[in-house]
Structure formats: structure tokens, C-alpha cells
mmCIF file of C-alpha atoms in Angstrom:
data_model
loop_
_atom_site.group_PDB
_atom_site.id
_atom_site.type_symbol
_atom_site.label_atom_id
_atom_site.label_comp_id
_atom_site.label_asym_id
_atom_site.label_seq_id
_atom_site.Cartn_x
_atom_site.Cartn_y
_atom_site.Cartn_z
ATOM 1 C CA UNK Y 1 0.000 0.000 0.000
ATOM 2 C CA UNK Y 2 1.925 2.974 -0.953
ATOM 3 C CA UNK Y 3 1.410 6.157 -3.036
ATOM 4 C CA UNK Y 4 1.963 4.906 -6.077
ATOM 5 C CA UNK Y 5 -0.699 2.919 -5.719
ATOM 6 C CA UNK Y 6 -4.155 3.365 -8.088
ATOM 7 C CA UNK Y 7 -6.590 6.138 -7.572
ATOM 8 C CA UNK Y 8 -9.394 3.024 -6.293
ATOM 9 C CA UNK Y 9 -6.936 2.365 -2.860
ATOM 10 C CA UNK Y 10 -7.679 6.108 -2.162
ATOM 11 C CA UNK Y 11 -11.117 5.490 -2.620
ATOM 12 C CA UNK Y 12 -11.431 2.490 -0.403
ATOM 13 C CA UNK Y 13 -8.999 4.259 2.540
ATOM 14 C CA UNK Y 14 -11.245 6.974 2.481
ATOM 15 C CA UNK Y 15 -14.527 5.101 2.848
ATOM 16 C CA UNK Y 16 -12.788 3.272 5.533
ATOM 17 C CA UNK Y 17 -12.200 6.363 7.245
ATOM 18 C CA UNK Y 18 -15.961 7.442 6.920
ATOM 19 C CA UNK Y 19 -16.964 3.709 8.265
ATOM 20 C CA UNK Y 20 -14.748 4.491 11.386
ATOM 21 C CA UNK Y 21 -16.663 8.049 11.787
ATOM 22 C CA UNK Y 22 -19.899 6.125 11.317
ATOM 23 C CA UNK Y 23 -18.686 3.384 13.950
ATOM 24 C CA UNK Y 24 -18.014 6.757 16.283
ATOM 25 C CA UNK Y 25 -21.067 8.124 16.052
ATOM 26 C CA UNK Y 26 -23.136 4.679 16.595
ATOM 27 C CA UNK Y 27 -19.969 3.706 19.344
ATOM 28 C CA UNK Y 28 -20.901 7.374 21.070
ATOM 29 C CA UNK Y 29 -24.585 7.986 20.329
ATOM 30 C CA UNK Y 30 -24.995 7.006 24.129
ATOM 31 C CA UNK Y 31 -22.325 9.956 25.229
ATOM 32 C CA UNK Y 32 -25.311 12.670 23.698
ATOM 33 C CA UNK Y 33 -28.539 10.760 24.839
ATOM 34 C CA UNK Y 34 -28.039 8.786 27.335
ATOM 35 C CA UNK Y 35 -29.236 11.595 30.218
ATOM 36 C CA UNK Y 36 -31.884 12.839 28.152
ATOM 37 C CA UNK Y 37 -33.147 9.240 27.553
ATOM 38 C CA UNK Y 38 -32.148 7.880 31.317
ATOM 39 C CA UNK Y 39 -34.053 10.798 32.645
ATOM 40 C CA UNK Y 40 -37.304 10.009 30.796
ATOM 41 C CA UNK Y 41 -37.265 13.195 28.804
ATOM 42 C CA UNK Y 42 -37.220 11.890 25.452
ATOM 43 C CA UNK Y 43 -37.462 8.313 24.050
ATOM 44 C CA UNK Y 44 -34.945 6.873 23.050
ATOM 45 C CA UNK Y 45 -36.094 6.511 18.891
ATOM 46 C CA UNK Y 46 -36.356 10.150 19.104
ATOM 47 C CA UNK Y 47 -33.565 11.468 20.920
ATOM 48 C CA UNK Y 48 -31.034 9.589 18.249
ATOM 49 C CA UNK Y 49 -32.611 12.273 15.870
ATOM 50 C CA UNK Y 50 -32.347 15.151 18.020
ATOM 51 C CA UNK Y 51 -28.476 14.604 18.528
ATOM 52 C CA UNK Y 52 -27.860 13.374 15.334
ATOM 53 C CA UNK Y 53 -29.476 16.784 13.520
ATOM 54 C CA UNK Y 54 -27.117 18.537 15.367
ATOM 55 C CA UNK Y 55 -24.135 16.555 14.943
ATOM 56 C CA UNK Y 56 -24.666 17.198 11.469
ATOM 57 C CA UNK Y 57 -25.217 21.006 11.411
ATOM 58 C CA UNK Y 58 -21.346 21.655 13.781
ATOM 59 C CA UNK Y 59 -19.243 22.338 11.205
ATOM 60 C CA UNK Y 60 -21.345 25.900 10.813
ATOM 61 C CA UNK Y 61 -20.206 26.650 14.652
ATOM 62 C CA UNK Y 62 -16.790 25.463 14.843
ATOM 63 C CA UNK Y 63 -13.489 26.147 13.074
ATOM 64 C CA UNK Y 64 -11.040 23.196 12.044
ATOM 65 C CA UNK Y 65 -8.750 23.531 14.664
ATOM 66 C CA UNK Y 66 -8.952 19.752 15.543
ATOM 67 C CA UNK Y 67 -8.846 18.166 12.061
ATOM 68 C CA UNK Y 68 -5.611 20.298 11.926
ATOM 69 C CA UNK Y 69 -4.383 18.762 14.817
ATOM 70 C CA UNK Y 70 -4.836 15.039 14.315
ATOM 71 C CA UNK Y 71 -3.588 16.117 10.584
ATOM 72 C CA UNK Y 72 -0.489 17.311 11.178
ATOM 73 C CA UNK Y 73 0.253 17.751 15.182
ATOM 74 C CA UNK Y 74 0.388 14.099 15.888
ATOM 75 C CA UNK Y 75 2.659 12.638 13.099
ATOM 76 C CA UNK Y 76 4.709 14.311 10.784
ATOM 77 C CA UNK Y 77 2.696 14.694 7.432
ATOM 78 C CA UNK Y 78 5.628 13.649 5.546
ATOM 79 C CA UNK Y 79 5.917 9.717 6.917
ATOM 80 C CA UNK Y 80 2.301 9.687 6.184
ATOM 81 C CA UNK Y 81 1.503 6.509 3.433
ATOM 82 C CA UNK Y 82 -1.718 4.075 2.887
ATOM 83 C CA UNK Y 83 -0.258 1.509 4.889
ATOM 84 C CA UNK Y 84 -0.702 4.240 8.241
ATOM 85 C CA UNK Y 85 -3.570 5.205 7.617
ATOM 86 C CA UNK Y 86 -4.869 1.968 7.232
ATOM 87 C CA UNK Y 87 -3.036 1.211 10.408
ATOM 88 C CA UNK Y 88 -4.395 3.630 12.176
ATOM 89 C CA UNK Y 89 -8.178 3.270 11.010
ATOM 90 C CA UNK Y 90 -7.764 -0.484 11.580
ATOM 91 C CA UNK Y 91 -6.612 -0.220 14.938
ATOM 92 C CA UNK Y 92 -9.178 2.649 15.982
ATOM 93 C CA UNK Y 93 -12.306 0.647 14.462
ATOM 94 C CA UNK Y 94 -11.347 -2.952 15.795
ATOM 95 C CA UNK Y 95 -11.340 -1.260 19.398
ATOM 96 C CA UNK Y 96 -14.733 0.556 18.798
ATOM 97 C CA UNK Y 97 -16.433 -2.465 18.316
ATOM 98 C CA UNK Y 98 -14.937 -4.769 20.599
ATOM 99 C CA UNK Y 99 -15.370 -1.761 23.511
ATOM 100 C CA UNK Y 100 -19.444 -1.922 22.044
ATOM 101 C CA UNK Y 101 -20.210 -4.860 22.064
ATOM 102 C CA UNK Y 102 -19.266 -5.378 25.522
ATOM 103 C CA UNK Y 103 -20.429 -1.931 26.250
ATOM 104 C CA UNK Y 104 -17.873 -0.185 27.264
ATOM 105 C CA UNK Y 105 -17.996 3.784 27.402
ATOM 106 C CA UNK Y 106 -14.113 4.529 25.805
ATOM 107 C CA UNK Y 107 -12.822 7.082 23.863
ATOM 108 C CA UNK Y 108 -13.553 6.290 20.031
ATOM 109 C CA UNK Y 109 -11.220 10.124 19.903
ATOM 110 C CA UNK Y 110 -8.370 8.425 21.558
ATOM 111 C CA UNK Y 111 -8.335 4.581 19.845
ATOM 112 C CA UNK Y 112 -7.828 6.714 16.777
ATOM 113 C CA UNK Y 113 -4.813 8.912 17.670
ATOM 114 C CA UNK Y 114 -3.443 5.608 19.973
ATOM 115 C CA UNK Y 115 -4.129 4.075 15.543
ATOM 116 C CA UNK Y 116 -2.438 6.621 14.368
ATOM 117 C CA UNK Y 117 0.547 6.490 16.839
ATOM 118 C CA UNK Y 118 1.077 2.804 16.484
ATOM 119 C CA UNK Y 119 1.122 2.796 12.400
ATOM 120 C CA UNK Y 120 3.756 6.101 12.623
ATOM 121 C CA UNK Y 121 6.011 4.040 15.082
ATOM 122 C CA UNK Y 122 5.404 1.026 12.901
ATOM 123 C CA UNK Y 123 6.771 2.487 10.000
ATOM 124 C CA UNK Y 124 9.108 5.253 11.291
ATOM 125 C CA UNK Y 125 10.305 5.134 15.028
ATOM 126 C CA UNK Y 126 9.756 7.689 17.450
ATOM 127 C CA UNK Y 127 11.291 10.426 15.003
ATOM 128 C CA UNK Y 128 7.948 12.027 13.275
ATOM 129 C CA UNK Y 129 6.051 11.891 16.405
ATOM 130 C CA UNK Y 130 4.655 15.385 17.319
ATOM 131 C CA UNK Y 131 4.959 15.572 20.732
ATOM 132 C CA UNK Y 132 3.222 18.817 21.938
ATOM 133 C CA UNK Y 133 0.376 17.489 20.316
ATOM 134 C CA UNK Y 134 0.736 13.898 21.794
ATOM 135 C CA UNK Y 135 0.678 15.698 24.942
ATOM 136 C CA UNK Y 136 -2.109 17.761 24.877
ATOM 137 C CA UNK Y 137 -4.164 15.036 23.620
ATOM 138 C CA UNK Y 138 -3.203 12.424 26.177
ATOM 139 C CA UNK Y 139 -3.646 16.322 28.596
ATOM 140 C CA UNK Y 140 -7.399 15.683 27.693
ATOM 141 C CA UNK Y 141 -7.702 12.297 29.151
ATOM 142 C CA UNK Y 142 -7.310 14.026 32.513
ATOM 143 C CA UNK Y 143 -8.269 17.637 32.115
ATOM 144 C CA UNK Y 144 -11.442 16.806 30.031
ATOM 145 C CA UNK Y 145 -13.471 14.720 32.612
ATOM 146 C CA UNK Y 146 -12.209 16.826 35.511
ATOM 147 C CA UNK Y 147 -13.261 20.048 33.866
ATOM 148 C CA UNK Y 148 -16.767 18.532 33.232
ATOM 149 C CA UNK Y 149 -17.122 17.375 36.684
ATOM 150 C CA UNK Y 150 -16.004 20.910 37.955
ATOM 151 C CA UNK Y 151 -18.419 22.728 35.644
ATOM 152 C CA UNK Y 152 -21.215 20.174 36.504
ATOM 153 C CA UNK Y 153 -20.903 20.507 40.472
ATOM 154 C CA UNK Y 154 -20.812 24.399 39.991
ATOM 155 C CA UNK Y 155 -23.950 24.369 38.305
ATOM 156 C CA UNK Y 156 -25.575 22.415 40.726
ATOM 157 C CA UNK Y 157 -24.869 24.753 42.883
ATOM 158 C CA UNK Y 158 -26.183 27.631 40.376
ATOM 159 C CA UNK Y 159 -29.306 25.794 39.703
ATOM 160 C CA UNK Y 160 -29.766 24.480 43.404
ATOM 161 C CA UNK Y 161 -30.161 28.050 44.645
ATOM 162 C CA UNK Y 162 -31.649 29.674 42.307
ATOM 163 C CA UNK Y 163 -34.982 26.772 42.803
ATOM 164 C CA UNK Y 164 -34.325 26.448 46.065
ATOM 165 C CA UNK Y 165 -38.076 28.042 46.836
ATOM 166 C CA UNK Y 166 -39.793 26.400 43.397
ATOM 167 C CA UNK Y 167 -41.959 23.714 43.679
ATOM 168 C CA UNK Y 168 -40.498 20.652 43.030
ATOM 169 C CA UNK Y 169 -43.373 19.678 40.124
ATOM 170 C CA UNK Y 170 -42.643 23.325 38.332
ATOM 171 C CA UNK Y 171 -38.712 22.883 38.454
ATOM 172 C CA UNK Y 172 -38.781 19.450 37.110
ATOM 173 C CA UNK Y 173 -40.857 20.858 34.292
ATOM 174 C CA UNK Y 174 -38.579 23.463 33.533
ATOM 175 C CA UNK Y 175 -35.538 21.395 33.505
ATOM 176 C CA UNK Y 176 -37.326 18.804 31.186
ATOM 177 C CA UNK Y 177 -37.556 21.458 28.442
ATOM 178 C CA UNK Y 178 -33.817 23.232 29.040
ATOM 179 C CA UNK Y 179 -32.651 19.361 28.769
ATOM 180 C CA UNK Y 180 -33.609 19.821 24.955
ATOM 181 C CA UNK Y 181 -31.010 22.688 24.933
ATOM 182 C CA UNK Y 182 -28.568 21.304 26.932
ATOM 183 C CA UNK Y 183 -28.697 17.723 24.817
ATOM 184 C CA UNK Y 184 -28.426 19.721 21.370
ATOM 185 C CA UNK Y 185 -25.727 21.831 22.829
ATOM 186 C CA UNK Y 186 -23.693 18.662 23.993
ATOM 187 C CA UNK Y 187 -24.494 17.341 20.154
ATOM 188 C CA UNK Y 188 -23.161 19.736 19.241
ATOM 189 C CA UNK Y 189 -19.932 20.061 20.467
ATOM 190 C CA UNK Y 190 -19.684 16.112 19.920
ATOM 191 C CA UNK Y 191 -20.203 16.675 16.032
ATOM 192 C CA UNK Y 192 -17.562 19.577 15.920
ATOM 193 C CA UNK Y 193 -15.212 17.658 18.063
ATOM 194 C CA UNK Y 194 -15.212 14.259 16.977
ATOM 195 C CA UNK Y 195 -15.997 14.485 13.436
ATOM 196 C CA UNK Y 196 -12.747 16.400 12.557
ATOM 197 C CA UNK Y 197 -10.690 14.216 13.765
ATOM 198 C CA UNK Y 198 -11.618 12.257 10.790
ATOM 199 C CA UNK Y 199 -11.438 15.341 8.997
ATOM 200 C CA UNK Y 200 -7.807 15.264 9.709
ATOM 201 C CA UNK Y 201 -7.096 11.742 8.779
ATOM 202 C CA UNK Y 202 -8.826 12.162 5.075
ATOM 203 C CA UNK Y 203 -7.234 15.553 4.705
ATOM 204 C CA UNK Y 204 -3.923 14.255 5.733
ATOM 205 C CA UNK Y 205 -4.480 11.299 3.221
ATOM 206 C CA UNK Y 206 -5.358 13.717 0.197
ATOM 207 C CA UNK Y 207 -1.709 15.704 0.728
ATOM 208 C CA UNK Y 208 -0.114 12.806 1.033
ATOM 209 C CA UNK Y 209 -1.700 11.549 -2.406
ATOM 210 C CA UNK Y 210 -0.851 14.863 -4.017
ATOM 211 C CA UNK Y 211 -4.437 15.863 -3.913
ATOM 212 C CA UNK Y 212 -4.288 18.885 -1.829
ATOM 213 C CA UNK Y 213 -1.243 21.392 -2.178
ATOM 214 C CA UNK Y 214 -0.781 24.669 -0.148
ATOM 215 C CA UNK Y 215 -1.500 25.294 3.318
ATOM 216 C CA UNK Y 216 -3.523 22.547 5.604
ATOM 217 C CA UNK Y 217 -7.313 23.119 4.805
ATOM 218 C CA UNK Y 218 -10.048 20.689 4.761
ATOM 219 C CA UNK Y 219 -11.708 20.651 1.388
ATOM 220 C CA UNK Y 220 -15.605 20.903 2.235
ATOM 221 C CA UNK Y 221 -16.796 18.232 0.732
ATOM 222 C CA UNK Y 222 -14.972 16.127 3.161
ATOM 223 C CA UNK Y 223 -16.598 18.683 5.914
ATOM 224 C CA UNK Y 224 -20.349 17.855 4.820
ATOM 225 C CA UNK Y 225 -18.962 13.651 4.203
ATOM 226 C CA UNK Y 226 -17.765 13.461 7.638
ATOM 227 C CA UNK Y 227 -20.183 15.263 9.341
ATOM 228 C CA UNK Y 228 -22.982 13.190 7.816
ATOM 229 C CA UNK Y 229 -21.265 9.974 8.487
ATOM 230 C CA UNK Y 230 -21.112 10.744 11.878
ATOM 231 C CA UNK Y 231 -25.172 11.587 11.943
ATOM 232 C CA UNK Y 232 -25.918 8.440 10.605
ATOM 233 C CA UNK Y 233 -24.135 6.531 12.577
ATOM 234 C CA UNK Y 234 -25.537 8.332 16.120
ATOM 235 C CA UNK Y 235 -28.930 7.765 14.197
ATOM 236 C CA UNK Y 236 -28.220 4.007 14.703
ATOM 237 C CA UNK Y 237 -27.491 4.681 18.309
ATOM 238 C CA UNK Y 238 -25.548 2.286 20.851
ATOM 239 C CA UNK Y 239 -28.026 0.974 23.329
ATOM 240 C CA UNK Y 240 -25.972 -0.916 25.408
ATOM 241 C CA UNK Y 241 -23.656 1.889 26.346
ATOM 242 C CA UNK Y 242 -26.598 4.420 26.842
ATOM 243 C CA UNK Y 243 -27.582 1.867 29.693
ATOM 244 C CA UNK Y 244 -24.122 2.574 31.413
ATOM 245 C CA UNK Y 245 -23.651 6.441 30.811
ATOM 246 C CA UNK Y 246 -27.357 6.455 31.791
ATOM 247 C CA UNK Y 247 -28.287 4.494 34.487
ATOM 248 C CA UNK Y 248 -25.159 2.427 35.796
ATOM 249 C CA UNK Y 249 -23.149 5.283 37.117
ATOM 250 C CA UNK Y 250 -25.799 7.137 38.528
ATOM 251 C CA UNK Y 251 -29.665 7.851 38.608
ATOM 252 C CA UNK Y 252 -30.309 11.193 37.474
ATOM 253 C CA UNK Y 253 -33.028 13.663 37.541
ATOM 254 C CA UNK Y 254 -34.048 16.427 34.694
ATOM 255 C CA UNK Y 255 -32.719 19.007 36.507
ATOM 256 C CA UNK Y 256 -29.339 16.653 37.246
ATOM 257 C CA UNK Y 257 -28.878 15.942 33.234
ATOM 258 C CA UNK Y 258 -29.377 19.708 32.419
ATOM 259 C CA UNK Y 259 -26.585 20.216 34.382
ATOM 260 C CA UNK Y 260 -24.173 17.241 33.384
ATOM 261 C CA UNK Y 261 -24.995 17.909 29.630
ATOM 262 C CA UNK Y 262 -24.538 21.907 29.778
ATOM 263 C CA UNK Y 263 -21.233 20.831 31.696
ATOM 264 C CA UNK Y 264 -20.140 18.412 28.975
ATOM 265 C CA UNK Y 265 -21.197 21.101 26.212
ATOM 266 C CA UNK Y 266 -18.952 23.722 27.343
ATOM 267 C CA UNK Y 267 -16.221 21.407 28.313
ATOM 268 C CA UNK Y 268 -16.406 20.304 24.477
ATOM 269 C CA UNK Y 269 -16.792 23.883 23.238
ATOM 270 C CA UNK Y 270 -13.608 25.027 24.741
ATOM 271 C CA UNK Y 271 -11.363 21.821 23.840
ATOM 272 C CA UNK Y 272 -12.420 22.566 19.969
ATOM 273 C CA UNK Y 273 -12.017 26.253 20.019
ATOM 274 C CA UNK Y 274 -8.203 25.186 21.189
ATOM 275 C CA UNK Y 275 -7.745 22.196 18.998
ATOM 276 C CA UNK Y 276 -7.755 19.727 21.804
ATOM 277 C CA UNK Y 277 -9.081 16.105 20.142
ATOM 278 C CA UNK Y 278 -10.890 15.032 23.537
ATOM 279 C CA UNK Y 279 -13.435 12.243 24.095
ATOM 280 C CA UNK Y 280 -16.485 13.096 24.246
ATOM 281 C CA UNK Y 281 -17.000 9.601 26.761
ATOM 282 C CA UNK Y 282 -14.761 11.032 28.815
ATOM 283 C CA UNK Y 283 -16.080 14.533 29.358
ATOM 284 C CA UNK Y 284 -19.614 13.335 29.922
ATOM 285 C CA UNK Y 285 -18.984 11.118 32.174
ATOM 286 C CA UNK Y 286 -16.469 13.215 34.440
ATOM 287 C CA UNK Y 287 -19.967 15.698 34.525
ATOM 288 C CA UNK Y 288 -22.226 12.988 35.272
ATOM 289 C CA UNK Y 289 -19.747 11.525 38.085
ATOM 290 C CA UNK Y 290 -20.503 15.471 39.329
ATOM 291 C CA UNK Y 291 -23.945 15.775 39.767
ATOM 292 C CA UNK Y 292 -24.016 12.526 41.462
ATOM 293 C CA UNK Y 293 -21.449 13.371 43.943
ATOM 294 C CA UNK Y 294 -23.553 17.036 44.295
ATOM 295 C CA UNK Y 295 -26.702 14.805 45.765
ATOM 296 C CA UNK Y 296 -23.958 12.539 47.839
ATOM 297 C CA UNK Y 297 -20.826 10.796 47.033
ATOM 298 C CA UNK Y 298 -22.202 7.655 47.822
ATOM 299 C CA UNK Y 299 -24.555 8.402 45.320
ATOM 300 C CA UNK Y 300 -22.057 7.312 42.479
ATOM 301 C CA UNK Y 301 -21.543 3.928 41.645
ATOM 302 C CA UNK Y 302 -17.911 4.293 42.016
ATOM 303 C CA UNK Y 303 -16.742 0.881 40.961
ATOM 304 C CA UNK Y 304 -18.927 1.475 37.551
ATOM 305 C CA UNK Y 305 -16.854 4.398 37.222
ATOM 306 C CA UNK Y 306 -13.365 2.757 37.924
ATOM 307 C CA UNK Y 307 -13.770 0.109 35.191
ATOM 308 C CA UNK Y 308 -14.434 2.891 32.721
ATOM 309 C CA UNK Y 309 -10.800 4.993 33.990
ATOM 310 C CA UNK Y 310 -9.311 1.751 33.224
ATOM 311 C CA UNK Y 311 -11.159 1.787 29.671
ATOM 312 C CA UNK Y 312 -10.029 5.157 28.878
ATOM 313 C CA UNK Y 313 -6.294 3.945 30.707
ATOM 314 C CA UNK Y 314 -5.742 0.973 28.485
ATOM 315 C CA UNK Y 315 -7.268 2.340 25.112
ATOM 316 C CA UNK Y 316 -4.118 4.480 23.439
ATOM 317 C CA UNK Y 317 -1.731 1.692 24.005
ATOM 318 C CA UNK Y 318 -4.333 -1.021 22.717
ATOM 319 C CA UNK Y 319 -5.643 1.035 20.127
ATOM 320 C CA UNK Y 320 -1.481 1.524 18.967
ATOM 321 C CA UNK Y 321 -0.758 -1.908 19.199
ATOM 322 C CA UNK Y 322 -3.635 -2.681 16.783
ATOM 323 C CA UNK Y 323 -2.701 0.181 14.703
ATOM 324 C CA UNK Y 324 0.956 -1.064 14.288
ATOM 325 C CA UNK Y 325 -0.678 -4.930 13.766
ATOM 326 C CA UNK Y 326 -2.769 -3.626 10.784
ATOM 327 C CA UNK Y 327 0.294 -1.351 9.234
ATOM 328 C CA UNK Y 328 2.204 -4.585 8.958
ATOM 329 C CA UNK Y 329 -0.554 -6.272 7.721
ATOM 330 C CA UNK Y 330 -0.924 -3.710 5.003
ATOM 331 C CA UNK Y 331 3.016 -3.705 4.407
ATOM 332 C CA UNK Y 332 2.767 -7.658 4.189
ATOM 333 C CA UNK Y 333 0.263 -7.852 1.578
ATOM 334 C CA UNK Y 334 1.651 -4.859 -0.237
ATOM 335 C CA UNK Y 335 4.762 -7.732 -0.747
ATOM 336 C CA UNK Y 336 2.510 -10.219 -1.506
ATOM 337 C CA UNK Y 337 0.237 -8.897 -4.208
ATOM 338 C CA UNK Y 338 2.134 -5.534 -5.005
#
């Protein structure tokens, strides 16, 4: 698989690379519905089409600034070939669906780059790894949960005192309809972070293939192709881990998921606007960890919560592993039929 190779192996990488973005939206589906469903807000059936309407419409909110990072601030550009990328979107989608179909909440954000990673030291050694941008991506796996569960205990607190003389029956009501808000709003920032990291790998792909010339820009088309991808596949939803983000960890109320969501939202909205490739798993979970410490700490079913850390722990160097397994794979048969 290298760059000589015909115009249909581009094809086929890059449809590979739109499965994986379909896998993350169906693998994280659960990360945008699961309060609004676990809270009785919204059904299920129609809550997959209220987050995936606006996963599709957050490329009009957000810049780029993640596709350029997973395009050029992990790896160097210039070690990029068909056999990495192949690597890395091997790697990344075997992990997604092993970690569904046992249900397991990990970052579909992080198997990727952990790919990506593995298929670059594969084929080159540590020399074209980008290491500011390793950094602050494995940064998120620690600042991006904490921040959300900072962000959601404060606004428990906000929302606490400000109702603290409503009726319980009129604040529930209230926070049923400002869940619709807070669940697009968390859509939202899942659809502008996640789907450019995809962005980044096809982009990437297209320079490397002599496709794209001139400074890093995503063309749009692969903007609108990711993007929808992504819908589709939250449209298909991922039941089992809704179940654990919504139910397992903690039991939540309207007003409770209004507050983990709008946590998770903002959380998202500032890792974008910086370029940070976080999880979206991750951040809502650190926020729903909050508002069930807020009610009591015992209220958080903490070994629930361990087992996912160790999910998020283990999934780079898994995900790398893979990636490198698949690059040689690629490499191999390269020999054999090339």
C-alpha cells in the first residue's frame, strides 16, 4: 500500500475512514442521549434524531482547529503513506467495536490517535512523532473529565439556589424542556469535536496523495462527508452503552442531566475552540460523576466508574498496538500482491 498505488486504494482508505466516523457516532450515540433518555425526557427513537441533527449542522459553529491537529500535530505529514492510515483506522475501528459490544464507554477520539501512533512508530520510530500534540491530547484524558465534573458541580450549585423556593413539580418541568437545549448543545460540540478528527485523517491522506497542495485546509466536501457519516451513525445509536452512561453510574433527575450535559457542552466547546481532540466519553462522564457526587458521594456507583478509567487507561496503548498490527498487515500484503 503505498502512493503509487491506483486512484481506487484512495477510494477504499477513504470510505474506511468514513466507516470508522460512522462506527463513532453509533460507538458514542450514548455519550449525547443517554441523560436525556435515562431521565425520561425523550425516548430513546427520538432522541437519536435530536443529537444526530445537530451533529450534522457543527461544522457551521466550529473552526477546524482539531482536524488540523490530528492532521499534522500528531505525526509528521511527511511519513504519512496508505499503509498508516490503514493502520491507524484499523486499529481505531477494531477497538470501537470490541469496547461496544461489551459496552464499554471509551474514547472512540483516543483509539484513533493511539491508531495513528502505532502505524507512525510502525513504519518510522519515534522520530515524526509530534509531541506537543501527543501531549495535549493524552492532557485531555485528565483535564477533560475533571473540567466537566467541575463545571457540573458548579452548576448544581447555580441551579440548586436559584430553585431552592420552586416547587419541586414546576422545576422538574422546567428542567425537562432546558434538557432539549442542553442535549443539542452537547451534540453539538460532539459533532464539531469528533468528526474532525476524521477530517484530519482524510485531509492528511489527500496531501499525502498529491491531492491537496498549499497550506492545511479541509476541502468541504470532506466537511459535509464526515459530518454526515457521523449523523448516521448516532442515528443508529448504541443501546448498550446508553444503559451505562445512563443508568449504571448514577440515577439522574431532569434538573441533574441539564446540568451534566450543559457541563459536557462547554467542556467540548472550549477543547475545539483550542484544537484539543478530547473524548467526548470522557467529558460526559467526568460531569455525570458530578452531579451525582452534588446529591452525595455515595450516590455514584464508584466501581462502575473505575472500570471505565481503566477503559479510557488501556485504550491508546491497545488502540497503537492494533494500529501497528494492521500497518504490517498492510506492508505484508503490499509484498505479496504488489
Amino acid at each position: 500500500m503505498d502512493l503509487a498505488g491506483p486512484g481506487l486504494l484512495l477510494i477504499v482508505l477513504i470510505a474506511v475512514a468514513l466507516a470508522f466516523d460512522f462506527l463513532n457516532g453509533l460507538h458514542d450515540a450514548a455519550n449525547s442521549i443517554a441523560t436525556i433518555v435515562s431521565t425520561r425526557v425523550l425516548p430513546a427513537r427520538y432522541a437519536v434524531f435530536w443529537a444526530a441533527f445537530f451533529n450534522f449542522i457543527a461544522f457551521a459553529i466550529f473552526g477546524q482547529h482539531v482536524a488540523q491537529t490530528v492532521g499534522k500535530g500528531i505525526i509528521s505529514p511527511g511519513i504519512v503513506s496508505d499503509a498508516v492510515i490503514f493502520g491507524a483506522l484499523g486499529g481505531a475501528i477494531t477497538w470501537n467495536i470490541v469496547t461496544w459490544l461489551f459496552g464499554i464507554p471509551s474514547s472512540s477520539s483516543h483509539a484513533l490517535i493511539g491508531g495513528l501512533l502505532g502505524a507512525g512508530l510502525a513504519k518510522a520510530g519515534f522520530s515524526p512523532v509530534i509531541w506537543s500534540g501527543v501531549w495535549k491530547t493524552v492532557a485531555g484524558i485528565v483535564v477533560s473529565p475533571a473540567l466537566g465534573l467541575a463545571l457540573a458541580l458548579l452548576l448544581v450549585l447555580i441551579v440548586s439556589w436559584a430553585f431552592v423556593k420552586a416547587r419541586p413539580a414546576f422545576a422538574d418541568g422546567v428542567f425537562r424542556r432546558l434538557q432539549f437545549v442542553s442535549a443539542a448543545a452537547f451534540s453539538l460540540g460532539h459533532g464539531g469535536n469528533d468528526a474532525q478528527k476524521t477530517m484530519g485523517i482524510i485531509t492528511v491522506l489527500l496531501y499525502a496523495h498529491g491531492k491537496l497542495t498549499g497550506a492545511f485546509h479541509v476541502p468541504f466536501w470532506v466537511v459535509i462527508s464526515c459530518q454526515a457519516a457521523m449523523a448516521l451513525g448516532t442515528l443508529m445509536g448504541g443501546w448498550r452503552i446508553v444503559h451505562t452512561m445512563g443508568s449504571k453510574i448514577t440515577h439522574l433527575s431532569p434538573q441533574q442531566g441539564f446540568c451534566a450535559e450543559s457541563a459536557g457542552a462547554l467542556t467540548l466547546f472550549f477543547a475545539t475552540n483550542i484544537g484539543v481532540p478530547v473524548s467526548t466519553t470522557h467529558t460526559i462522564t467526568g460531569a455525570i460523576v458530578g452531579v451525582g457526587a452534588a446529591r452525595r458521594v455515595s450516590a455514584v456507583r464508584w466501581n462502575v466508574a473505575s472500570g471505565i478509567v481503566w477503559a479510557w487507561v488501556i485504550t491508546m496503548p491497545v488502540a497503537g498496538l492494533l494500529g501497528a498490527g494492521f500497518y504490517w498487515l498492510a506492508r505484508l500484503a503490499d509484498r505479496t500482491w504488489g
